[in-house]
JSON list of C-alpha atoms in Angstrom, two decimals:
[
{"chain": "A", "resi": 224, "resn": "MET", "atom": "CA", "xyz": [4.48, 37.00, -19.42]},
{"chain": "A", "resi": 225, "resn": "LYS", "atom": "CA", "xyz": [6.91, 35.04, -21.52]},
{"chain": "A", "resi": 226, "resn": "ASN", "atom": "CA", "xyz": [6.40, 31.52, -20.15]},
{"chain": "A", "resi": 227, "resn": "SER", "atom": "CA", "xyz": [2.85, 31.84, -18.85]},
{"chain": "A", "resi": 228, "resn": "GLN", "atom": "CA", "xyz": [1.45, 29.20, -21.20]},
{"chain": "A", "resi": 229, "resn": "TRP", "atom": "CA", "xyz": [3.98, 26.61, -19.97]},
{"chain": "A", "resi": 230, "resn": "VAL", "atom": "CA", "xyz": [3.30, 27.52, -16.34]},
{"chain": "A", "resi": 231, "resn": "GLY", "atom": "CA", "xyz": [-0.42, 27.13, -17.06]},
{"chain": "A", "resi": 232, "resn": "ILE", "atom": "CA", "xyz": [0.07, 23.75, -18.71]},
{"chain": "A", "resi": 233, "resn": "GLY", "atom": "CA", "xyz": [2.18, 22.56, -15.77]},
{"chain": "A", "resi": 234, "resn": "ALA", "atom": "CA", "xyz": [-0.41, 23.78, -13.29]},
{"chain": "A", "resi": 235, "resn": "ALA", "atom": "CA", "xyz": [-3.19, 22.03, -15.23]},
{"chain": "A", "resi": 236, "resn": "LEU", "atom": "CA", "xyz": [-1.21, 18.79, -15.14]},
{"chain": "A", "resi": 237, "resn": "LEU", "atom": "CA", "xyz": [-0.74, 19.31, -11.39]},
{"chain": "A", "resi": 238, "resn": "VAL", "atom": "CA", "xyz": [-4.51, 19.56, -10.97]},
{"chain": "A", "resi": 239, "resn": "VAL", "atom": "CA", "xyz": [-4.97, 16.32, -12.94]},
{"chain": "A", "resi": 240, "resn": "ALA", "atom": "CA", "xyz": [-2.43, 14.53, -10.75]},
{"chain": "A", "resi": 241, "resn": "ALA", "atom": "CA", "xyz": [-3.96, 15.95, -7.56]},
{"chain": "A", "resi": 242, "resn": "CYS", "atom": "CA", "xyz": [-7.37, 14.54, -8.48]},
{"chain": "A", "resi": 243, "resn": "PHE", "atom": "CA", "xyz": [-5.97, 11.06, -7.79]},
{"chain": "A", "resi": 244, "resn": "MET", "atom": "CA", "xyz": [-4.46, 12.04, -4.42]},
{"chain": "A", "resi": 245, "resn": "PRO", "atom": "CA", "xyz": [-6.34, 11.94, -1.10]},
{"chain": "A", "resi": 246, "resn": "TRP", "atom": "CA", "xyz": [-8.41, 15.08, -0.55]},
{"chain": "A", "resi": 247, "resn": "ALA", "atom": "CA", "xyz": [-9.84, 14.49, 2.92]},
{"chain": "A", "resi": 248, "resn": "TYR", "atom": "CA", "xyz": [-9.84, 11.87, 5.66]},
{"chain": "A", "resi": 249, "resn": "PHE", "atom": "CA", "xyz": [-13.14, 11.28, 7.43]},
{"chain": "A", "resi": 250, "resn": "PRO", "atom": "CA", "xyz": [-12.40, 9.84, 10.89]},
{"chain": "A", "resi": 251, "resn": "ASP", "atom": "CA", "xyz": [-15.93, 8.59, 11.55]},
{"chain": "A", "resi": 252, "resn": "LEU", "atom": "CA", "xyz": [-15.87, 6.51, 8.35]},
{"chain": "A", "resi": 253, "resn": "GLN", "atom": "CA", "xyz": [-12.13, 5.81, 8.56]},
{"chain": "A", "resi": 254, "resn": "LYS", "atom": "CA", "xyz": [-11.82, 6.46, 4.82]},
{"chain": "A", "resi": 255, "resn": "GLU", "atom": "CA", "xyz": [-9.91, 8.85, 2.61]},
{"chain": "A", "resi": 256, "resn": "PHE", "atom": "CA", "xyz": [-11.83, 10.58, -0.15]},
{"chain": "A", "resi": 257, "resn": "THR", "atom": "CA", "xyz": [-10.30, 11.54, -3.49]},
{"chain": "A", "resi": 258, "resn": "GLY", "atom": "CA", "xyz": [-11.62, 13.35, -6.52]},
{"chain": "A", "resi": 259, "resn": "PHE", "atom": "CA", "xyz": [-13.11, 10.06, -7.72]},
{"chain": "A", "resi": 260, "resn": "PHE", "atom": "CA", "xyz": [-14.19, 8.37, -4.49]},
{"chain": "A", "resi": 261, "resn": "SER", "atom": "CA", "xyz": [-16.60, 9.36, -1.76]},
{"chain": "A", "resi": 262, "resn": "GLU", "atom": "CA", "xyz": [-18.76, 7.22, 0.52]},
{"chain": "A", "resi": 263, "resn": "GLN", "atom": "CA", "xyz": [-21.73, 6.00, -1.54]},
{"chain": "A", "resi": 264, "resn": "ASN", "atom": "CA", "xyz": [-20.74, 8.61, -4.14]},
{"chain": "A", "resi": 265, "resn": "ARG", "atom": "CA", "xyz": [-22.40, 11.35, -2.05]},
{"chain": "A", "resi": 266, "resn": "TYR", "atom": "CA", "xyz": [-20.00, 14.06, -3.20]},
{"chain": "A", "resi": 267, "resn": "GLY", "atom": "CA", "xyz": [-19.98, 12.90, -6.78]},
{"chain": "A", "resi": 268, "resn": "ARG", "atom": "CA", "xyz": [-16.81, 12.72, -8.82]},
{"chain": "A", "resi": 269, "resn": "PRO", "atom": "CA", "xyz": [-15.49, 16.28, -9.16]},
{"chain": "A", "resi": 270, "resn": "GLY", "atom": "CA", "xyz": [-12.21, 14.89, -10.47]},
{"chain": "A", "resi": 271, "resn": "LYS", "atom": "CA", "xyz": [-13.85, 14.06, -13.80]},
{"chain": "A", "resi": 272, "resn": "VAL", "atom": "CA", "xyz": [-15.03, 17.64, -14.26]},
{"chain": "A", "resi": 273, "resn": "LEU", "atom": "CA", "xyz": [-11.67, 19.09, -13.21]},
{"chain": "A", "resi": 274, "resn": "ILE", "atom": "CA", "xyz": [-9.81, 16.83, -15.63]},
{"chain": "A", "resi": 275, "resn": "PHE", "atom": "CA", "xyz": [-12.16, 17.87, -18.45]},
{"chain": "A", "resi": 276, "resn": "PHE", "atom": "CA", "xyz": [-11.52, 21.55, -17.72]},
{"chain": "A", "resi": 277, "resn": "CYS", "atom": "CA", "xyz": [-7.76, 20.94, -17.54]},
{"chain": "A", "resi": 278, "resn": "VAL", "atom": "CA", "xyz": [-7.68, 19.20, -20.92]},
{"chain": "A", "resi": 279, "resn": "VAL", "atom": "CA", "xyz": [-9.61, 22.08, -22.52]},
{"chain": "A", "resi": 280, "resn": "GLU", "atom": "CA", "xyz": [-7.31, 24.61, -20.82]},
{"chain": "A", "resi": 281, "resn": "ILE", "atom": "CA", "xyz": [-4.18, 22.84, -22.10]},
{"chain": "A", "resi": 282, "resn": "VAL", "atom": "CA", "xyz": [-5.57, 22.84, -25.65]},
{"chain": "A", "resi": 283, "resn": "PHE", "atom": "CA", "xyz": [-6.36, 26.56, -25.39]},
{"chain": "A", "resi": 284, "resn": "PHE", "atom": "CA", "xyz": [-2.88, 27.29, -24.02]},
{"chain": "A", "resi": 285, "resn": "LEU", "atom": "CA", "xyz": [-1.36, 25.62, -27.09]},
{"chain": "A", "resi": 286, "resn": "ILE", "atom": "CA", "xyz": [-3.50, 27.44, -29.68]},
{"chain": "A", "resi": 287, "resn": "PRO", "atom": "CA", "xyz": [-1.85, 30.80, -30.58]},
{"chain": "A", "resi": 288, "resn": "ARG", "atom": "CA", "xyz": [-5.06, 32.68, -31.40]},
{"chain": "A", "resi": 289, "resn": "ILE", "atom": "CA", "xyz": [-6.72, 35.50, -29.52]},
{"chain": "A", "resi": 290, "resn": "TRP", "atom": "CA", "xyz": [-10.10, 33.72, -29.37]},
{"chain": "A", "resi": 291, "resn": "ALA", "atom": "CA", "xyz": [-8.43, 30.74, -27.67]},
{"chain": "A", "resi": 292, "resn": "LYS", "atom": "CA", "xyz": [-6.80, 32.99, -25.07]},
{"chain": "A", "resi": 293, "resn": "ARG", "atom": "CA", "xyz": [-10.12, 34.68, -24.33]},
{"chain": "A", "resi": 294, "resn": "ALA", "atom": "CA", "xyz": [-11.97, 31.38, -24.12]},
{"chain": "A", "resi": 295, "resn": "ASN", "atom": "CA", "xyz": [-9.23, 30.05, -21.85]},
{"chain": "A", "resi": 296, "resn": "ILE", "atom": "CA", "xyz": [-9.89, 32.84, -19.35]},
{"chain": "A", "resi": 297, "resn": "PHE", "atom": "CA", "xyz": [-13.53, 31.78, -19.17]},
{"chain": "A", "resi": 298, "resn": "VAL", "atom": "CA", "xyz": [-12.77, 28.05, -18.93]},
{"chain": "A", "resi": 299, "resn": "SER", "atom": "CA", "xyz": [-10.10, 28.53, -16.28]},
{"chain": "A", "resi": 300, "resn": "ALA", "atom": "CA", "xyz": [-12.42, 30.77, -14.23]},
{"chain": "A", "resi": 301, "resn": "VAL", "atom": "CA", "xyz": [-15.10, 28.09, -14.29]},
{"chain": "A", "resi": 302, "resn": "GLY", "atom": "CA", "xyz": [-12.49, 25.46, -13.40]},
{"chain": "A", "resi": 303, "resn": "PHE", "atom": "CA", "xyz": [-11.28, 27.56, -10.47]},
{"chain": "A", "resi": 304, "resn": "ALA", "atom": "CA", "xyz": [-14.86, 28.02, -9.28]},
{"chain": "A", "resi": 305, "resn": "TRP", "atom": "CA", "xyz": [-15.36, 24.25, -9.47]},
{"chain": "A", "resi": 306, "resn": "ALA", "atom": "CA", "xyz": [-12.15, 23.72, -7.45]},
{"chain": "A", "resi": 307, "resn": "VAL", "atom": "CA", "xyz": [-13.38, 26.15, -4.78]},
{"chain": "A", "resi": 308, "resn": "LYS", "atom": "CA", "xyz": [-16.74, 24.37, -4.68]},
{"chain": "A", "resi": 309, "resn": "SER", "atom": "CA", "xyz": [-14.99, 21.03, -4.28]},
{"chain": "A", "resi": 310, "resn": "TYR", "atom": "CA", "xyz": [-12.78, 22.41, -1.51]},
{"chain": "A", "resi": 311, "resn": "MET", "atom": "CA", "xyz": [-15.79, 23.70, 0.39]},
{"chain": "A", "resi": 312, "resn": "LEU", "atom": "CA", "xyz": [-17.69, 20.44, -0.13]},
{"chain": "A", "resi": 313, "resn": "TYR", "atom": "CA", "xyz": [-14.91, 18.08, 0.94]},
{"chain": "A", "resi": 314, "resn": "THR", "atom": "CA", "xyz": [-13.66, 20.09, 3.93]},
{"chain": "A", "resi": 315, "resn": "ALA", "atom": "CA", "xyz": [-16.98, 21.14, 5.48]},
{"chain": "A", "resi": 316, "resn": "CYS", "atom": "CA", "xyz": [-17.94, 19.81, 8.91]},
{"chain": "A", "resi": 317, "resn": "TYR", "atom": "CA", "xyz": [-21.11, 17.78, 9.31]},
{"chain": "A", "resi": 318, "resn": "ARG", "atom": "CA", "xyz": [-22.91, 16.50, 12.42]},
{"chain": "A", "resi": 319, "resn": "GLY", "atom": "CA", "xyz": [-20.02, 17.65, 14.61]},
{"chain": "A", "resi": 320, "resn": "THR", "atom": "CA", "xyz": [-17.39, 15.79, 12.60]},
{"chain": "A", "resi": 321, "resn": "CYS", "atom": "CA", "xyz": [-14.74, 17.71, 10.68]},
{"chain": "A", "resi": 322, "resn": "PRO", "atom": "CA", "xyz": [-12.66, 15.88, 8.07]},
{"chain": "A", "resi": 323, "resn": "GLU", "atom": "CA", "xyz": [-8.89, 16.16, 8.03]},
{"chain": "A", "resi": 324, "resn": "ARG", "atom": "CA", "xyz": [-7.71, 18.02, 4.94]},
{"chain": "A", "resi": 325, "resn": "ARG", "atom": "CA", "xyz": [-5.13, 16.24, 2.83]},
{"chain": "A", "resi": 326, "resn": "ILE", "atom": "CA", "xyz": [-2.57, 17.57, 0.36]},
{"chain": "A", "resi": 327, "resn": "GLY", "atom": "CA", "xyz": [-4.59, 16.76, -2.78]},
{"chain": "A", "resi": 328, "resn": "ILE", "atom": "CA", "xyz": [-7.34, 19.31, -2.12]},
{"chain": "A", "resi": 329, "resn": "PHE", "atom": "CA", "xyz": [-4.77, 22.06, -1.57]},
{"chain": "A", "resi": 330, "resn": "LEU", "atom": "CA", "xyz": [-2.94, 21.15, -4.79]},
{"chain": "A", "resi": 331, "resn": "VAL", "atom": "CA", "xyz": [-6.21, 21.24, -6.72]},
{"chain": "A", "resi": 332, "resn": "LEU", "atom": "CA", "xyz": [-7.04, 24.67, -5.34]},
{"chain": "A", "resi": 333, "resn": "GLY", "atom": "CA", "xyz": [-3.54, 26.09, -5.87]},
{"chain": "A", "resi": 334, "resn": "GLY", "atom": "CA", "xyz": [-3.17, 24.57, -9.33]},
{"chain": "A", "resi": 335, "resn": "ALA", "atom": "CA", "xyz": [-6.53, 25.92, -10.48]},
{"chain": "A", "resi": 336, "resn": "LEU", "atom": "CA", "xyz": [-5.54, 29.38, -9.22]},
{"chain": "A", "resi": 337, "resn": "ALA", "atom": "CA", "xyz": [-2.20, 29.16, -11.06]},
{"chain": "A", "resi": 338, "resn": "VAL", "atom": "CA", "xyz": [-4.00, 28.17, -14.27]},
{"chain": "A", "resi": 339, "resn": "LEU", "atom": "CA", "xyz": [-6.33, 31.15, -13.89]},
{"chain": "A", "resi": 340, "resn": "VAL", "atom": "CA", "xyz": [-3.44, 33.58, -13.38]},
{"chain": "A", "resi": 341, "resn": "ALA", "atom": "CA", "xyz": [-1.53, 32.09, -16.33]},
{"chain": "A", "resi": 342, "resn": "SER", "atom": "CA", "xyz": [-4.58, 32.39, -18.58]},
{"chain": "A", "resi": 343, "resn": "VAL", "atom": "CA", "xyz": [-4.96, 36.08, -17.71]},
{"chain": "A", "resi": 344, "resn": "LEU", "atom": "CA", "xyz": [-1.32, 36.68, -18.74]},
{"chain": "A", "resi": 345, "resn": "PRO", "atom": "CA", "xyz": [-1.12, 35.13, -22.23]},
{"chain": "A", "resi": 346, "resn": "ASP", "atom": "CA", "xyz": [2.03, 35.11, -24.34]},
{"chain": "A", "resi": 347, "resn": "LEU", "atom": "CA", "xyz": [0.63, 36.45, -27.59]},
{"chain": "A", "resi": 348, "resn": "PRO", "atom": "CA", "xyz": [2.68, 38.62, -29.96]},
{"chain": "A", "resi": 349, "resn": "VAL", "atom": "CA", "xyz": [1.13, 41.99, -30.71]},
{"chain": "A", "resi": 350, "resn": "LYS", "atom": "CA", "xyz": [1.38, 43.38, -34.21]},
{"chain": "A", "resi": 351, "resn": "PRO", "atom": "CA", "xyz": [2.62, 46.98, -34.27]},
{"chain": "A", "resi": 352, "resn": "GLU", "atom": "CA", "xyz": [0.25, 49.54, -35.67]},
{"chain": "A", "resi": 353, "resn": "GLY", "atom": "CA", "xyz": [1.25, 51.76, -38.56]},
{"chain": "A", "resi": 354, "resn": "ASP", "atom": "CA", "xyz": [2.35, 55.35, -38.01]},
{"chain": "A", "resi": 355, "resn": "ARG", "atom": "CA", "xyz": [-0.47, 57.77, -37.54]},
{"chain": "A", "resi": 356, "resn": "GLY", "atom": "CA", "xyz": [0.34, 61.02, -39.19]}
]
């Protein structure tokens, strides 16, 4: 795909921005959780890990080498898995209370999926092989 690296970079920046948005609202605590805040830090700070993966993905998108494109597939797959894990963690019900999902968690999940698809479709010129006689 011709513009896949720019789509991937845009999606990675979307994931970074979504880490600062509200991910879930917990009505029993009356608090909104983000990628960097949870009550008593029980869910950790998955936003830090997602931002690290996004920075590495952006660097790999900008390097026009085959090893970078292959490494980017691996890094983006791990980043997508981390986004799915965060989605499941932040939206799971506990003790009969289900949190309200907010837009940030959906943007993280969708952006990580877009980065993964863009990394599978790299824009790398292929050198033609010589004629085989």
